[in-house]
Amino acid sequence: MSKLLKAEIYKLLHSRYFPALCLAQLLFSTMMLRDSLPKTSNLFYATLWYLPFSYLIVVVFMVLYFANDYEERTLFLYITAGNKRSSVLAAKAVCFVLADLVIMLFPVVVQLTIGGWILKETVDPAVIRPYMGILLMGQAATGMMGVCLAQLYKKVGNLITAGMITFIAMVIALNSKAASVLSAVIPAGHAYRIAAEQITETPGYYMGISAGWIVVMGIIALIAFCRADLK
Amino acid sequence: MNSIVLEAQGITKKYRETLALDHVDLKLEKGKIYGFIGKNGAGKTTFLRLITGLAFPMEGRLSLFGKSGEKSLQEQRKRIGSLIETPALYPYMTAWQNMEVQRLQRGIPDKSVIDKTLKMVGLDNTGKKKVRNFSLGMRQRLGIAMALLNTPEFLVLDEPINGLDPAGMVEIRNLIKELNREYGMTILISSHLLEELHNTATDFIFIDGGRILEELTYEELNEKCKQHIEIKVKDTEKAVLVMEEKLHTDNFKMLPDGTIQLYDYLDDIESVAVAFSEAQVLVVGLAVTGDTLEEYFISKVGGGSHE
Amino acid sequence: MDDIRILCIILAIITIYLLLRYRNLRRELTSVSKQLEALVSDETEKMIDIVFVDKELERLAGLLNEYNEKQRMVVAGAMRNEEYLKDSVANISHDLRTPLTVILGHLQLLDTQALPPEQAERIAIVRNKAERMKELVETFYEYSLLHTSGKELKTERINVTNLMINLITENAPAMEEKNLEPEVSLPEHSVYLETDREALERILQNLMTNAIRYSAGNIGVRLTEENNTVCFTVSNPVPQGSIVEPERLFERFYTGDRSRHDGSTGLGLAVVKELTEKIGGEVKAECRDDRLWMTVKIERSKAIKI
């Protein structure tokens, strides 16, 4: 599988869209920062407040990363070369999630350091540390959801639609009356919870939920991919 | 002593309600060049997809290099290089970069193999040109190069000559022959263009409607194409009667345009002429002649396809 | 205290990294060895593939692949040569056979009655030698085929009892000509064997030809079956002391007593030995009681089946 990872990383590094997406996310979340700063008690929480809305970028990334590969049939090159289907899916999923983490959290890091310097506000690492786990797992889980969607809706058109619907559903859910409950159940909402300082349970609770999502999404994606007749 | 590279037993594949492959039985021997010939939609690409692991058969057993079972098959596929349909390329990368991705995912050591392989197909001077700016012919060559990257033992090419100019066709044909000569590589080429394969393949497999019609060696095909009496008559029904009753033969074929190809009486064409004239069937043309590959295929399948 | 902690952490990280690298390197070395093993044992011709853990390992694998490529070209070249040779032999045999057939044909048609006795005798000698030449060409062709590994065996279930009967019947005229009688001993029931028919027929025919040529008396033909072994025996009486080394009979071109090799190429029995071994049997020659016994044994379990 590491061979496949190497190939995927090479592809990402030589693609045009990856740096573009990172930049886009940075701009977008920086803009949102102006709005969220007054709503939160410190810079760290401010960077996380609007994170769920940034998933739009993830949808775009998902389409570019998966559906493109399907349409151009370049994904099949891995299979005809003799790699196991599960390895192929695993490599792509890992790469996607890691890249996704980079896209989402890179702006957070930038904002914490540069922003902190500009606003003369330092954030105590002790505040951040307990939430690292939750954040990473939450992002990973959402990433896996993307992986799973991509296996179920392979073509570009279908995947965009599916992605958008999921995204909008999520946004609605997180802004509805049941938000307080849903934001715990939906991993994407965990970042929001941290920002709103509503973390009441142990970090393990949230990480467990994310882990559950990862497993379920992973299994669905695996089954969908391994049985598929690829055209 | 010829080991079997691929064996298919009763392979059947259905897409929705269409039977794409109908109990296909095939044995491919090492070191030969197979021409896999059929009209568009005959099932060639479907079969190739099954070989390369992109799709799974509904019924039947497939074995590669003597091994079968999904897991072993996938392992054996590392020994196969393939090009299915149009080449799958990353449009925003150069030829070299596309090859590098393949090299990495296959774990092939030593970067220099990329240049060596690109040179083999004549793409060693594309430099920084992105694939999306490649012509059809260049893309085809890159696809072939990617299939050749680890000097496979079994090369599967789906219509590789499609889209190439005549000079390119000759180059690829020569490349195929050289690969077979130099490495003993087994090659399976599918095509609906028959003339091209005639000069390249050692064996021919005809497929239509998902069924294997016939398997011939180069020599056998030449034999069949060589001799028959071509009869052009005005009244084909009567002519058929004459052949069956007077000449006692049913060894003939009717072409779509009414021409009859008689495979008997090759050395006694006079008897044929006499029989027809006695029955008052007007013969407009009567000659011993050979077939072109195209005609042979049409006679087997009826209705060929042309570019 | 903090400094030491940081130092420890750094050391720990370095150690873990080194250990991992070592483990990965070992694992890839094993993988490369396994792939080489498969190459050496002719299971595959696939180039070696690796996980890129170390530059030097990559270089090594790359060089091994280059070597493998050369090797494949050599093997392919050798097979091409063999094919070429086989074709050449076939063509040469054909080219030789055709005029010979014509020569023999015309010779047969020559009305030797109308010629003076001296001429008739010359014609007889010419005919004899022409026939010998034809036999030579056939045997050389067959022998060369044996050596090119392309000759494939086709296994079928053969009724060897019937085979033997046919053999004796076909050779009856030749035996009659020399006033020899066959002493046949066949089992009452049909004995079956799964092997290549052509090969078996050729083996037995060659033994018969040899026996007929050299026999000083009646020829014994026997077929027996014990346990799971089928046994064919052809025997003929030979003058006392004429065959000193029976085993040497199977050598190529060995014709024993030089003065008596009328018409023999010395290859017939060599073909018998090679073919017998090819189908998984064994053949033996013994001299007992002034008789030469040629025995072909095929054990059913050892018979090579395709």
Coordinates of C-alpha atoms in Angstrom, one line a residue, chain A residues 2-12 14-17 68-69 72-85 88 92 225-231, chain B residues 13-15 49 52-56 71 74-75 77-80 82 84-93 96-98 100-102 104-107 130 132 146:
Chain A
S2 CA 2.9 2.4 0.6
K3 CA 3.6 2.2 -3.1
L4 CA 0.1 3.5 -3.9
L5 CA 0.5 6.2 -1.2
K6 CA 3.7 7.3 -2.8
A7 CA 2.0 7.5 -6.2
E8 CA -1.0 9.4 -4.8
I9 CA 1.1 11.9 -2.9
Y10 CA 3.1 12.5 -6.1
K11 CA -0.1 13.1 -7.9
L12 CA -1.3 15.6 -5.3
H14 CA 1.9 17.8 -9.0
S15 CA -1.7 18.8 -9.2
R16 CA -2.8 22.3 -9.6
Y17 CA -5.9 22.1 -7.5
N68 CA -12.1 12.8 -11.8
D69 CA -10.1 9.6 -11.3
E72 CA -10.5 9.6 -16.6
R73 CA -10.3 6.0 -15.7
T74 CA -6.9 6.6 -14.2
L75 CA -8.1 4.9 -11.1
F76 CA -8.3 1.6 -13.0
L77 CA -4.6 1.7 -13.7
Y78 CA -4.0 0.7 -10.1
I79 CA -6.3 -2.2 -10.4
T80 CA -5.1 -3.6 -13.7
A81 CA -1.5 -3.3 -12.3
G82 CA -2.4 -6.1 -9.8
N83 CA -3.0 -4.1 -6.6
K84 CA -5.7 -5.4 -4.4
R85 CA -8.9 -3.4 -4.5
V88 CA -6.3 0.9 -3.6
K92 CA -6.8 6.7 -1.6
F225 CA -15.6 -0.5 -4.4
C226 CA -14.6 -4.1 -4.2
R227 CA -17.6 -5.5 -5.9
A228 CA -18.0 -2.8 -8.5
D229 CA -17.8 -3.5 -12.2
L230 CA -15.6 -0.7 -13.3
K231 CA -16.3 0.8 -16.7
Chain B
K13 CA -21.2 -11.9 -18.5
K14 CA -24.4 -10.1 -18.6
Y15 CA -25.0 -6.4 -18.4
R49 CA -12.0 -6.0 -18.7
T52 CA -7.5 -7.2 -16.2
G53 CA -9.8 -7.4 -13.2
L54 CA -12.0 -4.4 -13.9
A55 CA -15.1 -6.6 -14.0
F56 CA -16.1 -10.0 -12.7
K71 CA -6.7 -13.2 -4.9
Q74 CA -4.9 -10.1 -8.8
E75 CA -1.4 -11.2 -7.9
R77 CA -2.0 -9.4 -12.9
K78 CA 1.3 -7.8 -11.9
R79 CA 2.7 -9.8 -14.8
I80 CA 0.3 -8.2 -17.3
S82 CA -2.7 -3.5 -20.5
I84 CA -8.1 -0.8 -22.3
E85 CA -10.1 1.5 -24.5
T86 CA -8.6 5.0 -24.8
P87 CA -5.5 5.5 -22.6
A88 CA -6.2 6.7 -19.1
L89 CA -3.9 9.7 -18.6
Y90 CA -3.5 12.6 -16.2
P91 CA -4.1 15.5 -18.4
Y92 CA -2.2 18.1 -16.4
M93 CA 1.0 16.2 -16.1
W96 CA 7.2 11.6 -17.9
Q97 CA 5.2 12.4 -14.9
N98 CA 2.4 10.1 -16.0
E100 CA 6.4 8.2 -12.9
V101 CA 3.0 7.7 -11.2
Q102 CA 2.8 4.3 -12.8
L104 CA 5.7 4.4 -8.2
Q105 CA 2.5 2.5 -7.9
R106 CA 4.0 -0.6 -9.4
G107 CA 7.1 -0.3 -7.3
K130 CA 1.2 18.4 -20.8
R132 CA -3.9 17.5 -22.5
M146 CA 2.5 2.7 -19.7

